[in-house]
PDB file of C-alpha atoms in Angstrom:
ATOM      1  CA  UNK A   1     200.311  58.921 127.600  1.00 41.00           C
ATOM      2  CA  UNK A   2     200.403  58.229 131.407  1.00 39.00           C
ATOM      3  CA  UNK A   3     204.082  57.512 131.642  1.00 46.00           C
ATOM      4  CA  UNK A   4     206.835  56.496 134.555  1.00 40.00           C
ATOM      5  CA  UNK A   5     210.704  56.827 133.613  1.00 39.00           C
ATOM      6  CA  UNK A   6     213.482  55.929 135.523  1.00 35.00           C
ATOM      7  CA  UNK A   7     215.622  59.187 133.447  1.00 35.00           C
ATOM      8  CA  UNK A   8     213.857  61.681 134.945  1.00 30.00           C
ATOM      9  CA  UNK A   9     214.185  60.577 138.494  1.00 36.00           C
ATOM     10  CA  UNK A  10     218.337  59.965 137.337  1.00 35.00           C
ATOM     11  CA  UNK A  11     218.336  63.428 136.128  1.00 31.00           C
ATOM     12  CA  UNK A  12     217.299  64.841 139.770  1.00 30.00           C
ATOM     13  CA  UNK A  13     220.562  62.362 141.273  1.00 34.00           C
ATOM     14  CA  UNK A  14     223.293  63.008 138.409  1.00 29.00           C
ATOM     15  CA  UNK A  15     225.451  65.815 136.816  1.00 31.00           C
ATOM     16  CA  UNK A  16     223.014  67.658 134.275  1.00 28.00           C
ATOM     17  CA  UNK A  17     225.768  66.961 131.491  1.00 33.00           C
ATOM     18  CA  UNK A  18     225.535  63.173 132.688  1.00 34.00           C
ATOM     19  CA  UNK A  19     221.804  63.339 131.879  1.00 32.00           C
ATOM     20  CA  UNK A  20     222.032  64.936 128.598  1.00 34.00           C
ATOM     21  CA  UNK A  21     223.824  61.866 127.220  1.00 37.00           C
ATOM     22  CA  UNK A  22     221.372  59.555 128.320  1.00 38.00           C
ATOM     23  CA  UNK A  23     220.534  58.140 125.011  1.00 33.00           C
ATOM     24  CA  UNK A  24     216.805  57.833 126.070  1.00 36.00           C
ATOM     25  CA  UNK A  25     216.817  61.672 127.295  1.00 36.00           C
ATOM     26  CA  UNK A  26     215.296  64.117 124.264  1.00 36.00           C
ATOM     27  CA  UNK A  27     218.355  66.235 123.212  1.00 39.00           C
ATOM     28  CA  UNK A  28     217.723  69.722 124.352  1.00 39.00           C
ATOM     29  CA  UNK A  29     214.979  68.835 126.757  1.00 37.00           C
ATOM     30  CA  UNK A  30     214.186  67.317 129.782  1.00 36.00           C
ATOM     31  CA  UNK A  31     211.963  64.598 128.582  1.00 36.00           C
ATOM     32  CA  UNK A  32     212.236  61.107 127.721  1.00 33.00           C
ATOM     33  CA  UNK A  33     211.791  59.163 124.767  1.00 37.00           C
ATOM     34  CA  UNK A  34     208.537  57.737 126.528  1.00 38.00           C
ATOM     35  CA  UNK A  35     207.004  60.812 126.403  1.00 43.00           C
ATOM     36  CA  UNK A  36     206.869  61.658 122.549  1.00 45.00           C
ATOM     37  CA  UNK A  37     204.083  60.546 120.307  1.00 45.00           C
ATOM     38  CA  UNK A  38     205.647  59.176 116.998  1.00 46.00           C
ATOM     39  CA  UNK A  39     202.728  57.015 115.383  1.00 49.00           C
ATOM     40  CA  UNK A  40     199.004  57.127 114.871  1.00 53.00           C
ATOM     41  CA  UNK A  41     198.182  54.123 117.495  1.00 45.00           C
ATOM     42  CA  UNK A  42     200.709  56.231 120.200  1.00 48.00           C
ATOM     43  CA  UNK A  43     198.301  58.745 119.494  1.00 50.00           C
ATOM     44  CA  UNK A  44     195.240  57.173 119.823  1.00 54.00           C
ATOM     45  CA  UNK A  45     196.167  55.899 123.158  1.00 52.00           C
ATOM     46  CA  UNK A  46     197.574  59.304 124.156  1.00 55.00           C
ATOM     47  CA  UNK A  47     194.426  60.494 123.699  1.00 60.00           C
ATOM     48  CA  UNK A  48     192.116  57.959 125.301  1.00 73.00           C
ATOM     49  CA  UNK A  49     194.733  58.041 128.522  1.00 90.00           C
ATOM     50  CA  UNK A  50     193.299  59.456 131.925  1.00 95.00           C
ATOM     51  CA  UNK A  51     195.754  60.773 134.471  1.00 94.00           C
ATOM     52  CA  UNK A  52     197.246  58.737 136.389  1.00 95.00           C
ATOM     53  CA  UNK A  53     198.185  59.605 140.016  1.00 96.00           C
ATOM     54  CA  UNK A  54     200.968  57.641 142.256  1.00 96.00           C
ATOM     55  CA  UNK A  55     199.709  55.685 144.921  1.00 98.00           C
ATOM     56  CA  UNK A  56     203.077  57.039 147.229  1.00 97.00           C
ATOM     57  CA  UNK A  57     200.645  60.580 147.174  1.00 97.00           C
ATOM     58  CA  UNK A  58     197.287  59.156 148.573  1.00 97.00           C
ATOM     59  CA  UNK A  59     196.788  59.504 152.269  1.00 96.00           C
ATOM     60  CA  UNK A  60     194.133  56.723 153.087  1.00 98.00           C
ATOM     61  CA  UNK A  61     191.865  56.467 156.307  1.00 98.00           C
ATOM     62  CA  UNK A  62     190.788  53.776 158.403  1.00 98.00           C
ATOM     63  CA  UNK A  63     189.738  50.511 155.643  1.00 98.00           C
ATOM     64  CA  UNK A  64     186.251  48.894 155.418  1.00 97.00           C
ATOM     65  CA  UNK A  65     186.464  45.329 157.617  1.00 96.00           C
ATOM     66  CA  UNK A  66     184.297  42.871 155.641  1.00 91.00           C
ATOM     67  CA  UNK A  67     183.556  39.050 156.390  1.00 88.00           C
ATOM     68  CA  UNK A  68     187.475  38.756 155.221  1.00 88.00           C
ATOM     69  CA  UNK A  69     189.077  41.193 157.540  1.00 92.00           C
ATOM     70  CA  UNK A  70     190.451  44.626 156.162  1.00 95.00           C
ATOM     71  CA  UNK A  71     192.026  42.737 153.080  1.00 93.00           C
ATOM     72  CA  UNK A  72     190.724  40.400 150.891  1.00 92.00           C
ATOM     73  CA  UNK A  73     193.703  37.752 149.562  1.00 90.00           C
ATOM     74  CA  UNK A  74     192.968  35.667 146.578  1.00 90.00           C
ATOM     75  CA  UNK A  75     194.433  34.539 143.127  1.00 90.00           C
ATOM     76  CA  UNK A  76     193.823  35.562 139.605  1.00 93.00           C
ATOM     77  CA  UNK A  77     193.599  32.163 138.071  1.00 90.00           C
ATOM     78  CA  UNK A  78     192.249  30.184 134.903  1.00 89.00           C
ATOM     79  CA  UNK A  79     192.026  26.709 133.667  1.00 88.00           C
ATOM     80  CA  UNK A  80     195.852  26.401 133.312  1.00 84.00           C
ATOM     81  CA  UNK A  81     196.599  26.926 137.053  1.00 83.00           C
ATOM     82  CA  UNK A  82     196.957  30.393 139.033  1.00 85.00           C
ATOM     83  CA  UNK A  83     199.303  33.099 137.475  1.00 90.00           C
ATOM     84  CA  UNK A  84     198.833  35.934 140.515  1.00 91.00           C
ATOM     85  CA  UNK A  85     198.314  36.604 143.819  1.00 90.00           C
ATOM     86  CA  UNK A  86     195.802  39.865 144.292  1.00 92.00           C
ATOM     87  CA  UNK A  87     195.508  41.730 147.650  1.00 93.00           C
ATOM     88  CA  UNK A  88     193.127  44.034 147.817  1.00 96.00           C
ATOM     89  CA  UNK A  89     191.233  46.517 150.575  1.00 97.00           C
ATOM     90  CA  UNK A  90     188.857  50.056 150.004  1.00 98.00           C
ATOM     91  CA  UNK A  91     189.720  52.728 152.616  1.00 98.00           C
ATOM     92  CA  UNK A  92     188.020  56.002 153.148  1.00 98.00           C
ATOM     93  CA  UNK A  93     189.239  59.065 153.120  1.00 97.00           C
ATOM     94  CA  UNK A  94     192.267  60.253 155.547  1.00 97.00           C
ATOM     95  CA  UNK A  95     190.079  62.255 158.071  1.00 96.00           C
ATOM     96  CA  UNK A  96     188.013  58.811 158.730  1.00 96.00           C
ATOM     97  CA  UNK A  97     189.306  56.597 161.774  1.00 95.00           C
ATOM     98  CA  UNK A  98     186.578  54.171 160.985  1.00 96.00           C
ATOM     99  CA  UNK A  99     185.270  52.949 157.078  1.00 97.00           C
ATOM    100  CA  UNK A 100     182.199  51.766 157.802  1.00 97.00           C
ATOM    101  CA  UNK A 101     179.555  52.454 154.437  1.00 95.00           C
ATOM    102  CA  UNK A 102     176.569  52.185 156.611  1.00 95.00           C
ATOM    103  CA  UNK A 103     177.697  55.239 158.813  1.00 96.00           C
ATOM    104  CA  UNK A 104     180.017  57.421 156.539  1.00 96.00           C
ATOM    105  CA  UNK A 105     178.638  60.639 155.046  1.00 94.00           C
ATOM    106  CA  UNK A 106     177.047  60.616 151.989  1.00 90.00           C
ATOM    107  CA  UNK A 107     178.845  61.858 149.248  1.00 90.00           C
ATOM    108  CA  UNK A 108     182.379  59.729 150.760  1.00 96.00           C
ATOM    109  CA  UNK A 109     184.945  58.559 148.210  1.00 97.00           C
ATOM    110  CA  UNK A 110     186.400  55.042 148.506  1.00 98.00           C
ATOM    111  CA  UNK A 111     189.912  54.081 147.169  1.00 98.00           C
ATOM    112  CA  UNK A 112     190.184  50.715 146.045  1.00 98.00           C
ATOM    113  CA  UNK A 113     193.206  49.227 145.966  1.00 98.00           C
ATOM    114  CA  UNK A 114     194.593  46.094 144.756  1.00 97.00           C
ATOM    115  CA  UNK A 115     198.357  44.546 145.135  1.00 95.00           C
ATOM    116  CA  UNK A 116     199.060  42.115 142.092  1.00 94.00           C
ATOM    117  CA  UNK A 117     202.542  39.818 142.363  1.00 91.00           C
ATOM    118  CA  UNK A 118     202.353  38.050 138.943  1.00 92.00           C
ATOM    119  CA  UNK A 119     203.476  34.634 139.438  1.00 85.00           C
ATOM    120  CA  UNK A 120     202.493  34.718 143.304  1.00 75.00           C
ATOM    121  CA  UNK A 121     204.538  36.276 145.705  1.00 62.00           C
ATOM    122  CA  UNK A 122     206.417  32.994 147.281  1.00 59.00           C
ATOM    123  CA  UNK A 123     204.536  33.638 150.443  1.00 63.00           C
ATOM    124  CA  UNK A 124     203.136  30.253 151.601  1.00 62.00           C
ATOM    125  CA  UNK A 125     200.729  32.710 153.710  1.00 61.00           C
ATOM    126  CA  UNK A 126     199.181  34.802 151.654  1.00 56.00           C
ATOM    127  CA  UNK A 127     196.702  34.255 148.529  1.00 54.00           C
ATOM    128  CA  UNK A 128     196.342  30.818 147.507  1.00 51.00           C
ATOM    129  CA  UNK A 129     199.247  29.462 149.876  1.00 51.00           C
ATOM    130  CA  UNK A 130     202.045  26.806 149.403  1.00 51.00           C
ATOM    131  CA  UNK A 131     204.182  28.959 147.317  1.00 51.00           C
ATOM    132  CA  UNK A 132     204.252  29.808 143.956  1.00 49.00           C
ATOM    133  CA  UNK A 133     202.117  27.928 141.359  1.00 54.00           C
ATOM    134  CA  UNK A 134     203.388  29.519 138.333  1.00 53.00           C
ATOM    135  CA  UNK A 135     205.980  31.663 139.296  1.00 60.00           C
ATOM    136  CA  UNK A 136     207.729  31.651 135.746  1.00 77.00           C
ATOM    137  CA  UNK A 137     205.818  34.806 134.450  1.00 87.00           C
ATOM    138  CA  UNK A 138     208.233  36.336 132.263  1.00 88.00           C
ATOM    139  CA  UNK A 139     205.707  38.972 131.057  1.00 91.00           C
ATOM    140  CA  UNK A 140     202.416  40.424 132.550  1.00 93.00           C
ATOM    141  CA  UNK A 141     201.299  42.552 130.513  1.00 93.00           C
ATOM    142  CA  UNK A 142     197.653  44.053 131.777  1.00 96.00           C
ATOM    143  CA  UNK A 143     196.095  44.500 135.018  1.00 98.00           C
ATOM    144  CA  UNK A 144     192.102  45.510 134.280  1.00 98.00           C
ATOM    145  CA  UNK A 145     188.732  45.478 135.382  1.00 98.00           C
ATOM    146  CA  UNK A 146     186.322  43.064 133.675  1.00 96.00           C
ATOM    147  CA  UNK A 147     183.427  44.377 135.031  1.00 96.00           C
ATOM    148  CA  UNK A 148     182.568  48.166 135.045  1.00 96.00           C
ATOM    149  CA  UNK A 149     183.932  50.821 137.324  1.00 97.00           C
ATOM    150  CA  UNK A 150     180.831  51.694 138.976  1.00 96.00           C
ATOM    151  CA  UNK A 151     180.991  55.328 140.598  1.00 96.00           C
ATOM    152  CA  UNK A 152     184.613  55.493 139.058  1.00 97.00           C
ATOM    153  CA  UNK A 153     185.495  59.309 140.031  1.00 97.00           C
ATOM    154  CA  UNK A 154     187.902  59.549 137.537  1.00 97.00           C
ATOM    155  CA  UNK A 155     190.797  59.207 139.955  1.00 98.00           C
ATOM    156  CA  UNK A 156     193.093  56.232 139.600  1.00 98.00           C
ATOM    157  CA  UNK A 157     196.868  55.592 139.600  1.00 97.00           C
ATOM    158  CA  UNK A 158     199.431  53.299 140.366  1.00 97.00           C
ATOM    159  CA  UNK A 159     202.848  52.986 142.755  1.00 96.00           C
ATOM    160  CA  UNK A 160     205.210  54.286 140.377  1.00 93.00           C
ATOM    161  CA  UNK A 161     208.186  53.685 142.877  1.00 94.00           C
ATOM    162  CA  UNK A 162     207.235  50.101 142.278  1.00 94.00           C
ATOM    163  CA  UNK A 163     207.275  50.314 138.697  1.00 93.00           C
ATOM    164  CA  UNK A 164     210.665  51.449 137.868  1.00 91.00           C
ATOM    165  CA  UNK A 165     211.698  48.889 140.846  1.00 91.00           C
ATOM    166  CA  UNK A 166     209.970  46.371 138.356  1.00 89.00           C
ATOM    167  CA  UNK A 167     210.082  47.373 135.096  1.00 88.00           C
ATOM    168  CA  UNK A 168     213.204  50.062 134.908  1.00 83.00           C
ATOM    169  CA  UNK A 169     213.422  52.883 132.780  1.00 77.00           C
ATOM    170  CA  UNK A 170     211.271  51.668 129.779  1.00 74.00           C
ATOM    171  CA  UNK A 171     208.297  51.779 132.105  1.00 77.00           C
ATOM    172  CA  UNK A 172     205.373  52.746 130.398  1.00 81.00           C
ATOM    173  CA  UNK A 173     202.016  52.450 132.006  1.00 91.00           C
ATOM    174  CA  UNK A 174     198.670  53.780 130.865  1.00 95.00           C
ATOM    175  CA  UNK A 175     195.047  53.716 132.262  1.00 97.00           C
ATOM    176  CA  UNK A 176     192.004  53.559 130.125  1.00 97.00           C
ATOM    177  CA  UNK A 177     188.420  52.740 130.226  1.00 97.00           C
ATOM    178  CA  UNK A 178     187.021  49.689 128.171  1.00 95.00           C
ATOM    179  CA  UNK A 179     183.214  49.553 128.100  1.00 94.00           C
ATOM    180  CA  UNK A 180     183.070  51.472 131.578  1.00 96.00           C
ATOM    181  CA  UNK A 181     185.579  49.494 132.673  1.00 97.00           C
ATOM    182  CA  UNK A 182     189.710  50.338 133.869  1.00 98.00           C
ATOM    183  CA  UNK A 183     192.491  48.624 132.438  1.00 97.00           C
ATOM    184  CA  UNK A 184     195.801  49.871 133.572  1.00 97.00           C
ATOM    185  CA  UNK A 185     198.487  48.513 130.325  1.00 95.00           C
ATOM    186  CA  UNK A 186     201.942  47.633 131.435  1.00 92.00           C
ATOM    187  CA  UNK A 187     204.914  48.332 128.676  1.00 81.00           C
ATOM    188  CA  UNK A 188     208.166  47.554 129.057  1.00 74.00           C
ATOM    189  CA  UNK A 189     209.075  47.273 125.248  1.00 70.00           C
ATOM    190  CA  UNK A 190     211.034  43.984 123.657  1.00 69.00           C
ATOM    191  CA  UNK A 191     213.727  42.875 125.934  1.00 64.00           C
ATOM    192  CA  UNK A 192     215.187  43.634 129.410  1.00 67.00           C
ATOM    193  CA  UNK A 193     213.137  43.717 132.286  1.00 82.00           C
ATOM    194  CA  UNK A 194     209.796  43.315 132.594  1.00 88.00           C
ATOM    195  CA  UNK A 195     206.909  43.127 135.019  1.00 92.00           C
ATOM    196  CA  UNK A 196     207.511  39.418 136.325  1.00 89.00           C
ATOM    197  CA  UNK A 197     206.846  36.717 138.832  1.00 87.00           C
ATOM    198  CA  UNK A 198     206.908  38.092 142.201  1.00 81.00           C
ATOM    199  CA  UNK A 199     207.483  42.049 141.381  1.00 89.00           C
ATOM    200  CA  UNK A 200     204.396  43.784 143.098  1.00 91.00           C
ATOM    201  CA  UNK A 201     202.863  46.310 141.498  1.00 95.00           C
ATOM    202  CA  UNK A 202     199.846  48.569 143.395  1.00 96.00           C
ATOM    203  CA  UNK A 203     196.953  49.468 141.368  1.00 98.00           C
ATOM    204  CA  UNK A 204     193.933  51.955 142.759  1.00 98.00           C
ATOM    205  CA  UNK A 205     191.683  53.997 141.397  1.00 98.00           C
ATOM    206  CA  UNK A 206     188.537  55.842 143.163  1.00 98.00           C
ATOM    207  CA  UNK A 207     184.195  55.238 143.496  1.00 98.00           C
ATOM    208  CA  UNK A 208     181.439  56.988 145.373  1.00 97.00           C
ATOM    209  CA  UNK A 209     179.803  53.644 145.514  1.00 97.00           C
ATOM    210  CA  UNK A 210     181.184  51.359 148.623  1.00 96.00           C
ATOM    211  CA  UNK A 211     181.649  47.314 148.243  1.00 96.00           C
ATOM    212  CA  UNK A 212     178.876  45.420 148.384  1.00 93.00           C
ATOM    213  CA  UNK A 213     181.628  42.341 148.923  1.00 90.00           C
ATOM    214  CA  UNK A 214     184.488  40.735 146.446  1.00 93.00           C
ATOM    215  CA  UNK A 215     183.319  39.828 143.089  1.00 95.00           C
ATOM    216  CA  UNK A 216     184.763  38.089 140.114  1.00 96.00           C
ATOM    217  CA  UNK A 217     185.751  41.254 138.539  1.00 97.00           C
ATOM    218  CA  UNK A 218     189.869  41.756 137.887  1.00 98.00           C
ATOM    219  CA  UNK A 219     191.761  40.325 135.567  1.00 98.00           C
ATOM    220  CA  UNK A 220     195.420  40.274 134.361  1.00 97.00           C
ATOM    221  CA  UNK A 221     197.065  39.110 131.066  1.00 96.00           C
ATOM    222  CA  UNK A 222     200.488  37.182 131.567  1.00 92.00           C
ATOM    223  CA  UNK A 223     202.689  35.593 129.636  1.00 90.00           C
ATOM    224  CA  UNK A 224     199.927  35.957 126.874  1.00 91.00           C
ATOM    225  CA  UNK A 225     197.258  34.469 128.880  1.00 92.00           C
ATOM    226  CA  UNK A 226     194.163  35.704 130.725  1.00 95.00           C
ATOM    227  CA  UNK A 227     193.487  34.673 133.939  1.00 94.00           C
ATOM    228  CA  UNK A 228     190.766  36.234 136.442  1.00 96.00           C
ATOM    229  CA  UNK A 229     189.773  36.109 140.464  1.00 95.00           C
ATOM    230  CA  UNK A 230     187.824  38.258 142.662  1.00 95.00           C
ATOM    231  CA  UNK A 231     188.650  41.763 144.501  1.00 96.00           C
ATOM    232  CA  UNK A 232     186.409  44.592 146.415  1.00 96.00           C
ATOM    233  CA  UNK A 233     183.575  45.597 144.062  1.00 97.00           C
ATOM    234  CA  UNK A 234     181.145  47.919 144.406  1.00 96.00           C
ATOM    235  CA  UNK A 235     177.337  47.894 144.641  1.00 91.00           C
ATOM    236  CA  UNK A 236     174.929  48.416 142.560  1.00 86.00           C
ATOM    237  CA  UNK A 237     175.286  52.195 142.770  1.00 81.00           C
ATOM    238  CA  UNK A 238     172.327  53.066 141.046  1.00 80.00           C
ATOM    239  CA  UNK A 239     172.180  57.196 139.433  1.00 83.00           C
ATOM    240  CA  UNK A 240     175.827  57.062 140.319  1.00 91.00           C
ATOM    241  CA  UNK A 241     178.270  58.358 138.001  1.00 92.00           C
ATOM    242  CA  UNK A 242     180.693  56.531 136.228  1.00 96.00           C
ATOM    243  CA  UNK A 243     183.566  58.895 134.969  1.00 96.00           C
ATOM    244  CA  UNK A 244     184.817  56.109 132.110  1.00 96.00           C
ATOM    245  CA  UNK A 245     180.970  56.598 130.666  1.00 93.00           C
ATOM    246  CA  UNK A 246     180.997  60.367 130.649  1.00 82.00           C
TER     247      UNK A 246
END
């Protein structure tokens, strides 16, 4: 699976012998316990897992400026009340000083990114303002597309720094396609810490099709609950690829 561990980064800091006794370290390797397959479903998901890159390795360009400025700032909400704040932006490539769809070169990939804080981020000035609505989130579970990942490249990741900040050394995050779509699952196992109110995590993943403007189209599942709001989306890309479709 696409995995993020806290050991292996402690193993790079500490003795070797100090590692080896890490009760989550494989004896008589260097991997974790995260990163064996012990059951059929482990499997499964194994196998349907793409790669997932860290978001700490991208180098970004300039970012399109829509009708909402470089960033678009907005909640994923339901019924029950709001239970995130999303930030999200698409930049171009590193080379580009400018992200402008209507002048870049065909054949330019687009990152789309998109900052979650379950919970809201306690920020009276940014996404849906005055504070925190539901900032008890104990357990967010999912971040996802609901919509397919039109031109999806096949590249997409996540700010692993800001998972083991989060999460700890149980972090266990894996990205795979639903119906075209991306849904990046969030595992922290029973007890301990979890991805909670006001711990950002980054989310990205790649298109050759720009933004035709935000669209209902992102979800996340907290605290058993689904709750939904809008983010950068592409066009209608048609003859693009879609790299969750084959």
């Amino acid at each position: 699976m696409i995995r993020t561990a806290i050991p292996l980064a402690a193993c790079a800091a500490l003795a070797l012998a100090a590692c080896a006794e890490d009760p989550s370290t494989v004896a008589g390797t260097d991997e974790t316990d995260l990163d064996n397959v012990d059951t059929e479903s482990e499997r499964e998901a194994a196998a349907a897992a793409l790669e997932a890159g860290d978001f700490a390795n991208l180098e970004l360009g300039a970012k399109i400026v829509g009708p909402q400025g470089p960033e678009v700032k907005t909640t994923l909400s339901n019924d029950a009340g709001i239970f995130a704040d999303i930030t999200s932006y698409v930049a171009c490539p590193a080379e580009m000083s400018t992200c402008d769809p209507a002048t870049a070169p065909r054949g330019t990939v687009y990152t789309y990114v998109h900052i979650v804080y379950p919970g809201e981020d306690n920020d009276p000035t940014t996404g849906a303002g005055d504070g925190a609505d539901s900032s008890d989130v104990e357990r967010a579970t999912l971040f996802r597309m609901n919509r397919p990942a039109t031109g999806f490249t096949g590249t997409a990741g996540y700010a692993k720094a800001e998972a083991l900040a989060a999460i700890g050394e149980k972090a266990d995050i894996v990205i795979t396609c639903d119906d075209g779509a991306l849904a990046w699952t969030i595992s922290a196992g029973d007890g301990g810490n979890q991805w909670e109110a006001s711990e950002p995590l980054t989310f990205y993943w790649q298109s050759t099709v720009p933004p035709a403007g935000p669209a209902s189209a992102y979800a996340i599942d907290a605290d058993g609950i689904r709750a939904t709001g809008d983010g950068p989306y592409p066009g209608d890309g048609q003859g693009s690829a879609n790299a969750c479709l084959g």
